[in-house]
Backbone as CSV, one residue per row, in Angstrom:
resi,resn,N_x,N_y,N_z,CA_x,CA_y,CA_z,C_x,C_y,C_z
1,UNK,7.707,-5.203,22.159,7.340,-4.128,21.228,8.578,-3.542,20.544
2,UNK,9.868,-3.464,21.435,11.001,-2.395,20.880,11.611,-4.047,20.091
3,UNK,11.514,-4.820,19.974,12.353,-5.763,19.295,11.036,-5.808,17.850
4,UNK,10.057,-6.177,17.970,9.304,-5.913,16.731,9.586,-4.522,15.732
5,UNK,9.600,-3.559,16.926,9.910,-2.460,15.695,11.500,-2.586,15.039
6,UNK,12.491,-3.058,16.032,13.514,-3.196,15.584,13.921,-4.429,14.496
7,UNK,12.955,-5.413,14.250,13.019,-6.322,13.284,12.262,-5.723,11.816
8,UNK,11.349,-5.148,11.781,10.734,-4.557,11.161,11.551,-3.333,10.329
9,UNK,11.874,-2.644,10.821,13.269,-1.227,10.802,14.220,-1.939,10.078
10,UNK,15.135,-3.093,10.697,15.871,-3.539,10.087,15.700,-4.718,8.411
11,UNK,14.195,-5.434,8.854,13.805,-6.338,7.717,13.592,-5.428,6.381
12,UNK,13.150,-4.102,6.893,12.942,-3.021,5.669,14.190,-2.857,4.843
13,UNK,14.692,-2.213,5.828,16.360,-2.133,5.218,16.714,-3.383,4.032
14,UNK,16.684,-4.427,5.090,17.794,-5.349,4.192,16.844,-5.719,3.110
15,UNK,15.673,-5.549,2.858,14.779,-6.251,1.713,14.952,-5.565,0.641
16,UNK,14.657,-3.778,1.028,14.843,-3.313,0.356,16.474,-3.419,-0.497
17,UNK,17.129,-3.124,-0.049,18.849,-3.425,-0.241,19.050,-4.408,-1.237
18,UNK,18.435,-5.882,-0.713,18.662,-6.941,-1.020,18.021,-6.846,-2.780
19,UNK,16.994,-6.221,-3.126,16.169,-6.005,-4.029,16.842,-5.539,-4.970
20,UNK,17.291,-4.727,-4.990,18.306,-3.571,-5.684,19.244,-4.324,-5.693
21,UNK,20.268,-4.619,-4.870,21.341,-6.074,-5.729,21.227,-6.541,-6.774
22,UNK,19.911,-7.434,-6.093,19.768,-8.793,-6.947,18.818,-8.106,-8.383
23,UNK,18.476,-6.955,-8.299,17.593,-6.483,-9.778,16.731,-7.426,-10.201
24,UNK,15.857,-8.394,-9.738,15.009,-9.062,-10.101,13.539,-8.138,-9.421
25,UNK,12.668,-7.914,-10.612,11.942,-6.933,-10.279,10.420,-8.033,-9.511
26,UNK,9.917,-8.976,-9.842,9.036,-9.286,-8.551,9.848,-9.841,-7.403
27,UNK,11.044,-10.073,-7.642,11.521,-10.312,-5.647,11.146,-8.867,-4.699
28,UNK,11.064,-7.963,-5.290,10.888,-6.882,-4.258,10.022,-6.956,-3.948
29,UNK,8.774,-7.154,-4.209,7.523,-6.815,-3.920,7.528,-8.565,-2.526
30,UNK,8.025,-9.554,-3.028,8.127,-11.043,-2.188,8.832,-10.584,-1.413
31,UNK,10.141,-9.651,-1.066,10.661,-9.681,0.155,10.437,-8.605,0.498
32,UNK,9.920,-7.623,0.036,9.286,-6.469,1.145,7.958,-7.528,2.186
33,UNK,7.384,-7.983,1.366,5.798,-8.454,1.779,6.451,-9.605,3.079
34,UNK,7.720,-10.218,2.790,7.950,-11.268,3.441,8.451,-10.728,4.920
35,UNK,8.972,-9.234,5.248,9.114,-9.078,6.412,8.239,-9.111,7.456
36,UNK,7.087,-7.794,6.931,5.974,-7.946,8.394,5.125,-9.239,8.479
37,UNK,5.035,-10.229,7.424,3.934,-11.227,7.581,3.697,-12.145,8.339
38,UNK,4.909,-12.590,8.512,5.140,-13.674,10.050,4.467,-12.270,11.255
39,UNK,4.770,-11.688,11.319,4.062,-10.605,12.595,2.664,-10.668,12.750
40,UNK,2.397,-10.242,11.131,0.911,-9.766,10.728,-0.061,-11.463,11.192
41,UNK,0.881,-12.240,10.687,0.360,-13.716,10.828,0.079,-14.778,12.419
42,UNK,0.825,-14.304,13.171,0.793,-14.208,14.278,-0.234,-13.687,15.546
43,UNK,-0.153,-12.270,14.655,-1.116,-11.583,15.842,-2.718,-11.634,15.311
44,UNK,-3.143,-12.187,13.876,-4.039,-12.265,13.414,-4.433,-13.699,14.253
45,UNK,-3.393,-14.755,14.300,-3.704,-16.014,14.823,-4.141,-16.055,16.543
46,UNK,-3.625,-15.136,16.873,-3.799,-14.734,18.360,-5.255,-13.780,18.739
47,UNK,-5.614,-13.366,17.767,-6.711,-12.621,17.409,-6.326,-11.183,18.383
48,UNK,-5.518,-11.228,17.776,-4.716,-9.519,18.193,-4.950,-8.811,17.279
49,UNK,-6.095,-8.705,16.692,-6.188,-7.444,15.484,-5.872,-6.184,15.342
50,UNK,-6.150,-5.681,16.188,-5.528,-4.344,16.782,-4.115,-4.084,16.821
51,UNK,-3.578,-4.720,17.183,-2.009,-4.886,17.255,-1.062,-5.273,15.508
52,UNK,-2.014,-6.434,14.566,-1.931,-6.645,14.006,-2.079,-4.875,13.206
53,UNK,-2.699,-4.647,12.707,-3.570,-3.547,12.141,-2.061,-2.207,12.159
54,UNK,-2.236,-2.224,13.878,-1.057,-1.260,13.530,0.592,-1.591,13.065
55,UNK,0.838,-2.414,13.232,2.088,-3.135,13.033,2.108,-3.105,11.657
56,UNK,1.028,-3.584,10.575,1.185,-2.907,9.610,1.386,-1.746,9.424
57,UNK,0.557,-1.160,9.757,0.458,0.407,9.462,1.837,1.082,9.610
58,UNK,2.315,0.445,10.548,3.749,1.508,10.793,4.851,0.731,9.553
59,UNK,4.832,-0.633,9.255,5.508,-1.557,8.005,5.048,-0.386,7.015
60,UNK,4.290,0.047,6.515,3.713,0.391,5.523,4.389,2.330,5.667
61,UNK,4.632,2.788,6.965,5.723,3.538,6.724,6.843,3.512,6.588
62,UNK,7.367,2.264,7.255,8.653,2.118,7.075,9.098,1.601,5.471
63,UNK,8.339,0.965,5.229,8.388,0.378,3.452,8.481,1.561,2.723
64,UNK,7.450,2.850,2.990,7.652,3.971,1.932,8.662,4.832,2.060
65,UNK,9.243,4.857,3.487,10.727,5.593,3.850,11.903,4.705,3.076
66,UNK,12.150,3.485,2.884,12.842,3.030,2.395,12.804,3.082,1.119
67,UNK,11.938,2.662,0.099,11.439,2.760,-1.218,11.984,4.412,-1.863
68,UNK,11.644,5.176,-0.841,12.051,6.486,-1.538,13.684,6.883,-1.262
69,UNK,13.857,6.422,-0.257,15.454,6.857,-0.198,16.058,5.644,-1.035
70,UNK,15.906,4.905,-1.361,16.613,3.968,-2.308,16.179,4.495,-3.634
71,UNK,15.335,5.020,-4.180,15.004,5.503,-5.593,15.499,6.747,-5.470
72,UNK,16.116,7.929,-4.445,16.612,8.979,-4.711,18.113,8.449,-4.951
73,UNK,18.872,7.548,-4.108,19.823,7.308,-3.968,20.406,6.272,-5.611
74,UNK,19.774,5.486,-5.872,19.813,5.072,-6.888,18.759,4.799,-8.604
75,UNK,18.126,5.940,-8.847,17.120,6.054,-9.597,16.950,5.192,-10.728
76,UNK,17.874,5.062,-11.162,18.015,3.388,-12.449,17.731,2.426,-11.985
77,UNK,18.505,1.832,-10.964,18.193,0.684,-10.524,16.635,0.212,-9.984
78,UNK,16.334,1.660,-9.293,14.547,1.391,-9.015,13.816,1.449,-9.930
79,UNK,14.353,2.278,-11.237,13.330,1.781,-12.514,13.359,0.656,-12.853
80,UNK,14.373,-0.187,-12.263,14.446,-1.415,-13.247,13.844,-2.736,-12.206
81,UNK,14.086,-2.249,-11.221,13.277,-3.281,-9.964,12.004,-3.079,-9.678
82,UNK,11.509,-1.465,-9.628,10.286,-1.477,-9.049,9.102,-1.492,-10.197
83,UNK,8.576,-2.616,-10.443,7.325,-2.793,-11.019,6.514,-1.172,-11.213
84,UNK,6.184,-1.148,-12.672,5.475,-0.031,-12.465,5.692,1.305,-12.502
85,UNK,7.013,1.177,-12.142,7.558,2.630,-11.478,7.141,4.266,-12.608
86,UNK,7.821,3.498,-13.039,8.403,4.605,-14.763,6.780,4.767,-15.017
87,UNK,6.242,3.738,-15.296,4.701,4.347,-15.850,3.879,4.715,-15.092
88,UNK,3.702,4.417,-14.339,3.007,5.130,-13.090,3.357,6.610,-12.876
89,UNK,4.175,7.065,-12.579,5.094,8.196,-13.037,4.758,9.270,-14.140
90,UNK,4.856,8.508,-14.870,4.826,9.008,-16.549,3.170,9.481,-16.843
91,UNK,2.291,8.539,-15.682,0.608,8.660,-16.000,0.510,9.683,-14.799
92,UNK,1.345,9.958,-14.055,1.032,10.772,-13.268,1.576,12.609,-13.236
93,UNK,2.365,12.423,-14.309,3.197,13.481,-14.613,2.620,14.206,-15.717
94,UNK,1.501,12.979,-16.624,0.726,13.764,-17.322,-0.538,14.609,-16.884
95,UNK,-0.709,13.728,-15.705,-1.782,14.102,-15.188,-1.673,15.617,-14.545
96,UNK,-0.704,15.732,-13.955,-0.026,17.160,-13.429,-0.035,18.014,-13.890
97,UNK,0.523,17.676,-15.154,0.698,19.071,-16.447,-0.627,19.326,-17.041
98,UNK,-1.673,18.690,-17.490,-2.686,18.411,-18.182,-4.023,18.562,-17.552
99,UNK,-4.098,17.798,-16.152,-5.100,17.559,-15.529,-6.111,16.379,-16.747
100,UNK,-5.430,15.828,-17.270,-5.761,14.768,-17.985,-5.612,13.392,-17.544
101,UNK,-6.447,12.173,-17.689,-6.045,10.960,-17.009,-6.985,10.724,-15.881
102,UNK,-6.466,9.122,-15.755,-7.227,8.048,-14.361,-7.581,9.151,-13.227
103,UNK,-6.525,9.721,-13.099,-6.298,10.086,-11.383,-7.335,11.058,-11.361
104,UNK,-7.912,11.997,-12.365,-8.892,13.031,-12.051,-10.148,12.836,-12.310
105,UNK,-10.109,11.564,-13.019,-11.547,10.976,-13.670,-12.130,9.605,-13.052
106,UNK,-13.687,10.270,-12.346,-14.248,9.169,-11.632,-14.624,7.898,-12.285
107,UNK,-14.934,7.735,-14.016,-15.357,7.415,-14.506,-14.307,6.119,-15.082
108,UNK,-13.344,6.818,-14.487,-11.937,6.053,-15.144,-10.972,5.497,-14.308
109,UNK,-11.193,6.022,-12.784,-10.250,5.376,-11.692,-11.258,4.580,-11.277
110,UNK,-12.608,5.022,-11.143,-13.387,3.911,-10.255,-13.309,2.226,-10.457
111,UNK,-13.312,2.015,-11.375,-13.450,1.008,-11.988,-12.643,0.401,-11.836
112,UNK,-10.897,1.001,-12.087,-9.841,0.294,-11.617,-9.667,0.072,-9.727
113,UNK,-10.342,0.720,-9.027,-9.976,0.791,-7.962,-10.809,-0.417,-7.349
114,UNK,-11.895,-0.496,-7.724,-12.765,-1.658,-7.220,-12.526,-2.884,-7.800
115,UNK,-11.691,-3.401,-8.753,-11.071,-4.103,-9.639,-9.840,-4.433,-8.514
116,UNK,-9.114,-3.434,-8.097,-8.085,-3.881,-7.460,-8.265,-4.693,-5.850
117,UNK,-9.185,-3.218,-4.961,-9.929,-3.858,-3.992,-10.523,-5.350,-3.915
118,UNK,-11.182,-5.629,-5.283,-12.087,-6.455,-5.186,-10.889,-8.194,-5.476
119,UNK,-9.830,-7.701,-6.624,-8.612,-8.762,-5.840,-7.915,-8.993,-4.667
120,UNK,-7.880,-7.709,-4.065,-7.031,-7.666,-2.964,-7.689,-8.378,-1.970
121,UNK,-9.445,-8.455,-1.912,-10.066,-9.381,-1.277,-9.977,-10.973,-1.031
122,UNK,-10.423,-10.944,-2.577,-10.081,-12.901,-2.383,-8.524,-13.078,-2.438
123,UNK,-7.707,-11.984,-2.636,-6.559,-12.974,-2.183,-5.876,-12.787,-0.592
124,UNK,-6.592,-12.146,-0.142,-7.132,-12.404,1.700,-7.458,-13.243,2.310
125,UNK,-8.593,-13.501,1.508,-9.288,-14.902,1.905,-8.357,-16.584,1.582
126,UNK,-8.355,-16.446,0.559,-7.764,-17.048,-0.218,-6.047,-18.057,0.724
127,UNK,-5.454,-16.914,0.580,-3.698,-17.411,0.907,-3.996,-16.570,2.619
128,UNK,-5.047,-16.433,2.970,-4.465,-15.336,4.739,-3.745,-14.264,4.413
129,UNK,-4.072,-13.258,3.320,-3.474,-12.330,3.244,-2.143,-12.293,3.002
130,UNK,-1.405,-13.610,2.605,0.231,-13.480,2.029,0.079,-12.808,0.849
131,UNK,-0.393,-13.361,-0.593,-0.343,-12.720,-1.374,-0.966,-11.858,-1.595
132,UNK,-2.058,-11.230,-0.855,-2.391,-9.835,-0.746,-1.518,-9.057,-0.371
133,UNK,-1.201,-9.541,0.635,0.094,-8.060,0.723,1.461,-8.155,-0.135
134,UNK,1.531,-9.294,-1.110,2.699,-8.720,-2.067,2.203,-7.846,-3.046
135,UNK,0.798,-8.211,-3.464,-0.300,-7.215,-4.170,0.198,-5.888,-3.776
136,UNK,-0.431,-5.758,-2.416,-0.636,-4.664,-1.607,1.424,-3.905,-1.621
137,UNK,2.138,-4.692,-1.190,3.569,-4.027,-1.599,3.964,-3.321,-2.660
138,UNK,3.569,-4.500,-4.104,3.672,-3.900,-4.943,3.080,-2.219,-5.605
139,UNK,1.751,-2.700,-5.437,0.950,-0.976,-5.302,2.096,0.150,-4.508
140,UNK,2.173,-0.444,-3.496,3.098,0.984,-2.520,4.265,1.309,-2.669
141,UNK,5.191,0.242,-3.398,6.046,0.608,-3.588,6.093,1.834,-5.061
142,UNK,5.188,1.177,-6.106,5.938,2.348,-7.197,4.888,3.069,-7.306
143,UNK,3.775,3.845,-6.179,3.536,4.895,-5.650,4.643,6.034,-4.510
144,UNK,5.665,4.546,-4.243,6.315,5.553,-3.826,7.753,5.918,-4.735
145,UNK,7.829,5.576,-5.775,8.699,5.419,-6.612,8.521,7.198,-7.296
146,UNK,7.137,7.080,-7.480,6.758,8.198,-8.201,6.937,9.630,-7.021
147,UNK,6.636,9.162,-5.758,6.972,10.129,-5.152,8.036,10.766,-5.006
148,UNK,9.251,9.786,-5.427,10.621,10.300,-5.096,10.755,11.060,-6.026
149,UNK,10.727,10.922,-7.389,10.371,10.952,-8.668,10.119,12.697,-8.804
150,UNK,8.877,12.627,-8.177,8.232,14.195,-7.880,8.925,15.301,-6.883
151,UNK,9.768,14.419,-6.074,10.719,15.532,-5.019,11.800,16.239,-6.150
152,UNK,12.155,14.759,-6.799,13.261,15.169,-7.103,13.610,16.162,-8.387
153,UNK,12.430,15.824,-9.294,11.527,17.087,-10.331,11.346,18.551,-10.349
154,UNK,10.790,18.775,-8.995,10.125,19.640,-8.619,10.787,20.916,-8.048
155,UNK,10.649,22.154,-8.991,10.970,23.252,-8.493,10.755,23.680,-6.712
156,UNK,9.854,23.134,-5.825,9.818,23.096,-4.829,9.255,21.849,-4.040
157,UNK,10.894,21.249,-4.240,10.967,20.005,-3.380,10.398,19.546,-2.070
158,UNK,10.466,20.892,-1.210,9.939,20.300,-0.016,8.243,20.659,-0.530
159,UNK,7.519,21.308,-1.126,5.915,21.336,-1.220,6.356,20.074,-1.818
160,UNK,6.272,19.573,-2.870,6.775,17.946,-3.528,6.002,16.964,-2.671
161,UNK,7.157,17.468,-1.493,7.326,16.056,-0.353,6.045,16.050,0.173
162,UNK,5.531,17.150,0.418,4.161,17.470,1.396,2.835,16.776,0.555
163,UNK,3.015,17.133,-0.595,2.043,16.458,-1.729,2.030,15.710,-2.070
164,UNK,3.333,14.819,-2.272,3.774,13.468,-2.928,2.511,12.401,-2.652
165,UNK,2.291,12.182,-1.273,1.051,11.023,-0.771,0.358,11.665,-0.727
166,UNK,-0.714,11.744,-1.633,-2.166,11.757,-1.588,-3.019,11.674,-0.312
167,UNK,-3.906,12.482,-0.090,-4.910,11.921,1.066,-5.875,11.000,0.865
168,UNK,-5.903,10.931,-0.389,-6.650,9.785,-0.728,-6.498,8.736,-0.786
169,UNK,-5.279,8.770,-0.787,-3.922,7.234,-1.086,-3.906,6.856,0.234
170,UNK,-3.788,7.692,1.115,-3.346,7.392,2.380,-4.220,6.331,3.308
171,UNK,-5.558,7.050,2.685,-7.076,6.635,3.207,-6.949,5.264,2.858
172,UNK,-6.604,5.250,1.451,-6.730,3.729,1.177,-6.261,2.755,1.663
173,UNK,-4.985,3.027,1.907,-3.916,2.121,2.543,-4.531,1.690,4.040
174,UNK,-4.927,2.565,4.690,-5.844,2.054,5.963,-6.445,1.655,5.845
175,UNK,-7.666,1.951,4.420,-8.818,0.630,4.282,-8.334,-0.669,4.028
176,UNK,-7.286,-0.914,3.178,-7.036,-2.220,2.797,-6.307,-2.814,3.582
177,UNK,-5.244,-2.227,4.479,-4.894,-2.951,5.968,-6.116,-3.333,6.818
178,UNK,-7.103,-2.730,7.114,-7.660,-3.142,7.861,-8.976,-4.722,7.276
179,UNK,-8.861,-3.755,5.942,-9.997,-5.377,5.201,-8.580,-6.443,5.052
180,UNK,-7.399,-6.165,5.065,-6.547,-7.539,5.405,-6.801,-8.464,6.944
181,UNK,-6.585,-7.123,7.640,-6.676,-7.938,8.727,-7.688,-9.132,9.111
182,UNK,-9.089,-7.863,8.502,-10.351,-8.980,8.821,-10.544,-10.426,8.439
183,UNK,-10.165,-10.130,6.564,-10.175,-11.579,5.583,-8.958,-12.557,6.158
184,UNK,-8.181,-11.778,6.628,-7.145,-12.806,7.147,-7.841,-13.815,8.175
185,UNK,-8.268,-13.321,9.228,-9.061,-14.403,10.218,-10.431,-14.914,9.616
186,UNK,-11.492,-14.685,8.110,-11.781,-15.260,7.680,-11.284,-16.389,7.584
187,UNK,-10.253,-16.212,6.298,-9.639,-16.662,5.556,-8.841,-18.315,6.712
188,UNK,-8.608,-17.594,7.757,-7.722,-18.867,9.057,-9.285,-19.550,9.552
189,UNK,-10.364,-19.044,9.593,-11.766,-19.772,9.908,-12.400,-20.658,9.117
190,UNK,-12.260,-20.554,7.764,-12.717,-21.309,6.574,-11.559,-22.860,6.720
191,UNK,-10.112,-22.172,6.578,-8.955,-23.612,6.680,-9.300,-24.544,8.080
192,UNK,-9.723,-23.284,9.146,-10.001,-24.236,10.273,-11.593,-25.635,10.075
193,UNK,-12.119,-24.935,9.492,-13.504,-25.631,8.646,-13.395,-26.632,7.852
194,UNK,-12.677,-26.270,6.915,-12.326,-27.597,6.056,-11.555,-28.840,6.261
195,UNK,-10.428,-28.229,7.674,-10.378,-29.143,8.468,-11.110,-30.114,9.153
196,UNK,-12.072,-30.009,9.227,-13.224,-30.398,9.966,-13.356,-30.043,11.440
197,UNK,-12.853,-28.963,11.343,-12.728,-28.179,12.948,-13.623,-27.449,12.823
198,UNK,-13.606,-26.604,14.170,-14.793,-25.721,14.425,-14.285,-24.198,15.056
199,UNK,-13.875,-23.258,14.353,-13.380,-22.053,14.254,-13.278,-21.522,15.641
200,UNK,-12.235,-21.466,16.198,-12.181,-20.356,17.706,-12.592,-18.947,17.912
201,UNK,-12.492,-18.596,16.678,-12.138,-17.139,16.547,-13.365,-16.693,16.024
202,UNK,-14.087,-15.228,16.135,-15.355,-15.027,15.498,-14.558,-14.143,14.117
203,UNK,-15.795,-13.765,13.390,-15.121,-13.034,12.287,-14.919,-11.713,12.840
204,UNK,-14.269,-11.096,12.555,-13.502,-9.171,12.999,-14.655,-8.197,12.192
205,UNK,-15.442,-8.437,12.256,-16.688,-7.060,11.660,-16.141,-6.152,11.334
206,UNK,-15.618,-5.562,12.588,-15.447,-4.148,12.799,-14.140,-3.788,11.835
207,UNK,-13.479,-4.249,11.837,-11.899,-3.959,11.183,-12.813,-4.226,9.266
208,UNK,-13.232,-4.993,9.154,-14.035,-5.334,7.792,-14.660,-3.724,7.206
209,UNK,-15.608,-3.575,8.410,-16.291,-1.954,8.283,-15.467,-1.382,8.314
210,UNK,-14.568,-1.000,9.068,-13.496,-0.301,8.976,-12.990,0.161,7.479
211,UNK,-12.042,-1.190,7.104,-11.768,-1.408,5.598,-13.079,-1.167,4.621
212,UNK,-14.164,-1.247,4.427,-14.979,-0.638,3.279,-15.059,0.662,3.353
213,UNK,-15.232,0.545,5.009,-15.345,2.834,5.237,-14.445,3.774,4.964
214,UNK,-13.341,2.646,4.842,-11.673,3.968,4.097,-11.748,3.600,2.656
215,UNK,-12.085,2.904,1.962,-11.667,2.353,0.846,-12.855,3.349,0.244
216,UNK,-13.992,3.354,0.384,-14.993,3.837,0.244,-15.167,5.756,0.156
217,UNK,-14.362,6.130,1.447,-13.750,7.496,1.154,-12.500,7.617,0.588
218,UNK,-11.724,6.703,0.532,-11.223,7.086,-0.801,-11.576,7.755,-2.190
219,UNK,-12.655,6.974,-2.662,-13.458,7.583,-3.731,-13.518,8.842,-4.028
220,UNK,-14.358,8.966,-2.738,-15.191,10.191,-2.366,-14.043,11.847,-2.263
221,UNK,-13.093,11.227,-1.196,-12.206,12.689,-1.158,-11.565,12.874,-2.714
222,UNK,-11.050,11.446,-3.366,-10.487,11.330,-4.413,-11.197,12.349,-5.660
223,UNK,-12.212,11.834,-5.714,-13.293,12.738,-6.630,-13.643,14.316,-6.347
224,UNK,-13.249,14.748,-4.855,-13.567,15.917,-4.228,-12.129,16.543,-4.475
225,UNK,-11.154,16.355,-4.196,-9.635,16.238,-3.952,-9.127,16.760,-5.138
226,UNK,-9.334,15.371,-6.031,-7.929,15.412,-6.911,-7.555,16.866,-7.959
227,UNK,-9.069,17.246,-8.273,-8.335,18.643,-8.890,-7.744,19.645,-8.461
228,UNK,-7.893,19.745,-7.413,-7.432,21.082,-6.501,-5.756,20.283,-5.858
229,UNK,-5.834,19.110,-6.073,-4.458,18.330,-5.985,-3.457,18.640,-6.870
230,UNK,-4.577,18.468,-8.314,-3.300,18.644,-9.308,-2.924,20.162,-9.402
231,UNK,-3.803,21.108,-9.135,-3.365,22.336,-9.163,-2.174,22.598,-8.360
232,UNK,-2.109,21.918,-7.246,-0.905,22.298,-6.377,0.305,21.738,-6.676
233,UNK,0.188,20.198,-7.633,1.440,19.610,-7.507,2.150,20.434,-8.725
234,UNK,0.964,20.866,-9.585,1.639,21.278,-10.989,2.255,22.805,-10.640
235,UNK,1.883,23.391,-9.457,2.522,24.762,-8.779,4.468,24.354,-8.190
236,UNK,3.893,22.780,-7.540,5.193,22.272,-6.997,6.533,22.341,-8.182
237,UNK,5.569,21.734,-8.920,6.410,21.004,-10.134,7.042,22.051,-11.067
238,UNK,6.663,23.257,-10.917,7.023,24.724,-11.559,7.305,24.285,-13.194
């Protein structure tokens, strides 16, 4: 366990690092995604879902601790690496001031969100969740781009920090780890099939339900949430 977290801790580091060097803006999203996956890939094959599940989950903090101290520390360079960053940002900064935009309108995020979900699926199935989670990297990283973004803006930095991740965001990120996990052992049951083998493993239901039941309140708090969100960040943001 203490050598996983310590490969993980350290794979963050150097990916991130390595990213920012080399300024090629989709390697970040390929070598963030490329640390936990041998893990994620492993314990999915072992039908360790559980283990799998969280091992992300904690990657997925350690990815946003890094992402933001590298965009405070060097803010150009993460505009120019992190996919997204600047506009994401820019749609979210209007949204703050305005209460205008995707983020407050059901009519206008929904659509994109089930659009994204609904890729993030088959490419689960699809590759075992590799290129879902560069998908899935990419999303988190220049969400967290924007967060740094907002500390560093903001007449009161530390409310900033407290607000920066969404509860709705947060929700999500657990739904779609956990619908990874599931499609992933799909996804290893179907290759075992076409092999002309006969699957060891049953499908993960529960982690599946899981993933629709966060993804799903996402929506829901999102739509309940976000105005009384923007009221606070635009208080942060003075």
């Amino acid at each position: 366990m203490i050598a996983i977290l310590l490969l993980l801790t350290v794979g963050v580091i150097l990916s991130t690092t390595a990213s920012f060097i080399f300024g090629v803006p989709w390697l970040m999203p390929i070598l963030g995604a490329a640390v936990p996956y041998p893990i994620f890939f492993l314990q999915v094959r072992r039908q360790q879902y559980k283990n799998a599940f969280w091992w992300m989950l904690l990657w997925g903090v350690l990815q946003s601790i890094a992402v933001i101290v590298a965009t405070a520390i060097a803010p150009q360079t993460a505009a120019k690496v992190i996919l997204r960053g600047e506009s994401y940002t820019t749609e979210m900064f209007h949204w703050i001031r305005t209460g205008e935009g995707m983020e407050g309108t059901l009519s206008l995020f929904l659509p994109n969100h089930l659009l994204q979900y609904g890729i993030f699926c088959i490419l689960c199935v699809v590759s075992i969740s590799s290129t879902a989670l560069i998908f899935g990297t990419w999303m988190l990283n220049y969400m967290n781009f924007y967060v740094a973004q907002l500390v560093k803006m903001s007449a009161k930095p530390w409310l900033a920090a407290i607000l920066g991740w969404y509860p709705w965001s947060l929700v999500r990120v657990i739904g779609f780890i956990a619908t990874g996990v599931a499609l992933a052992a799909l996804g290893l049951n179907l290759l075992t099939r076409i092999r002309g083998e006969v699957p060891k493993s049953t499908f993960p239901k529960t982690y599946m339900l899981i993933g629709i039941t966060f993804v799903i309140a996402d929506i829901i708090i999102k739509a309940i949430l976000a105005p009384i969100w923007q009221k606070l960040l635009l208080s942060a943001l003075g």
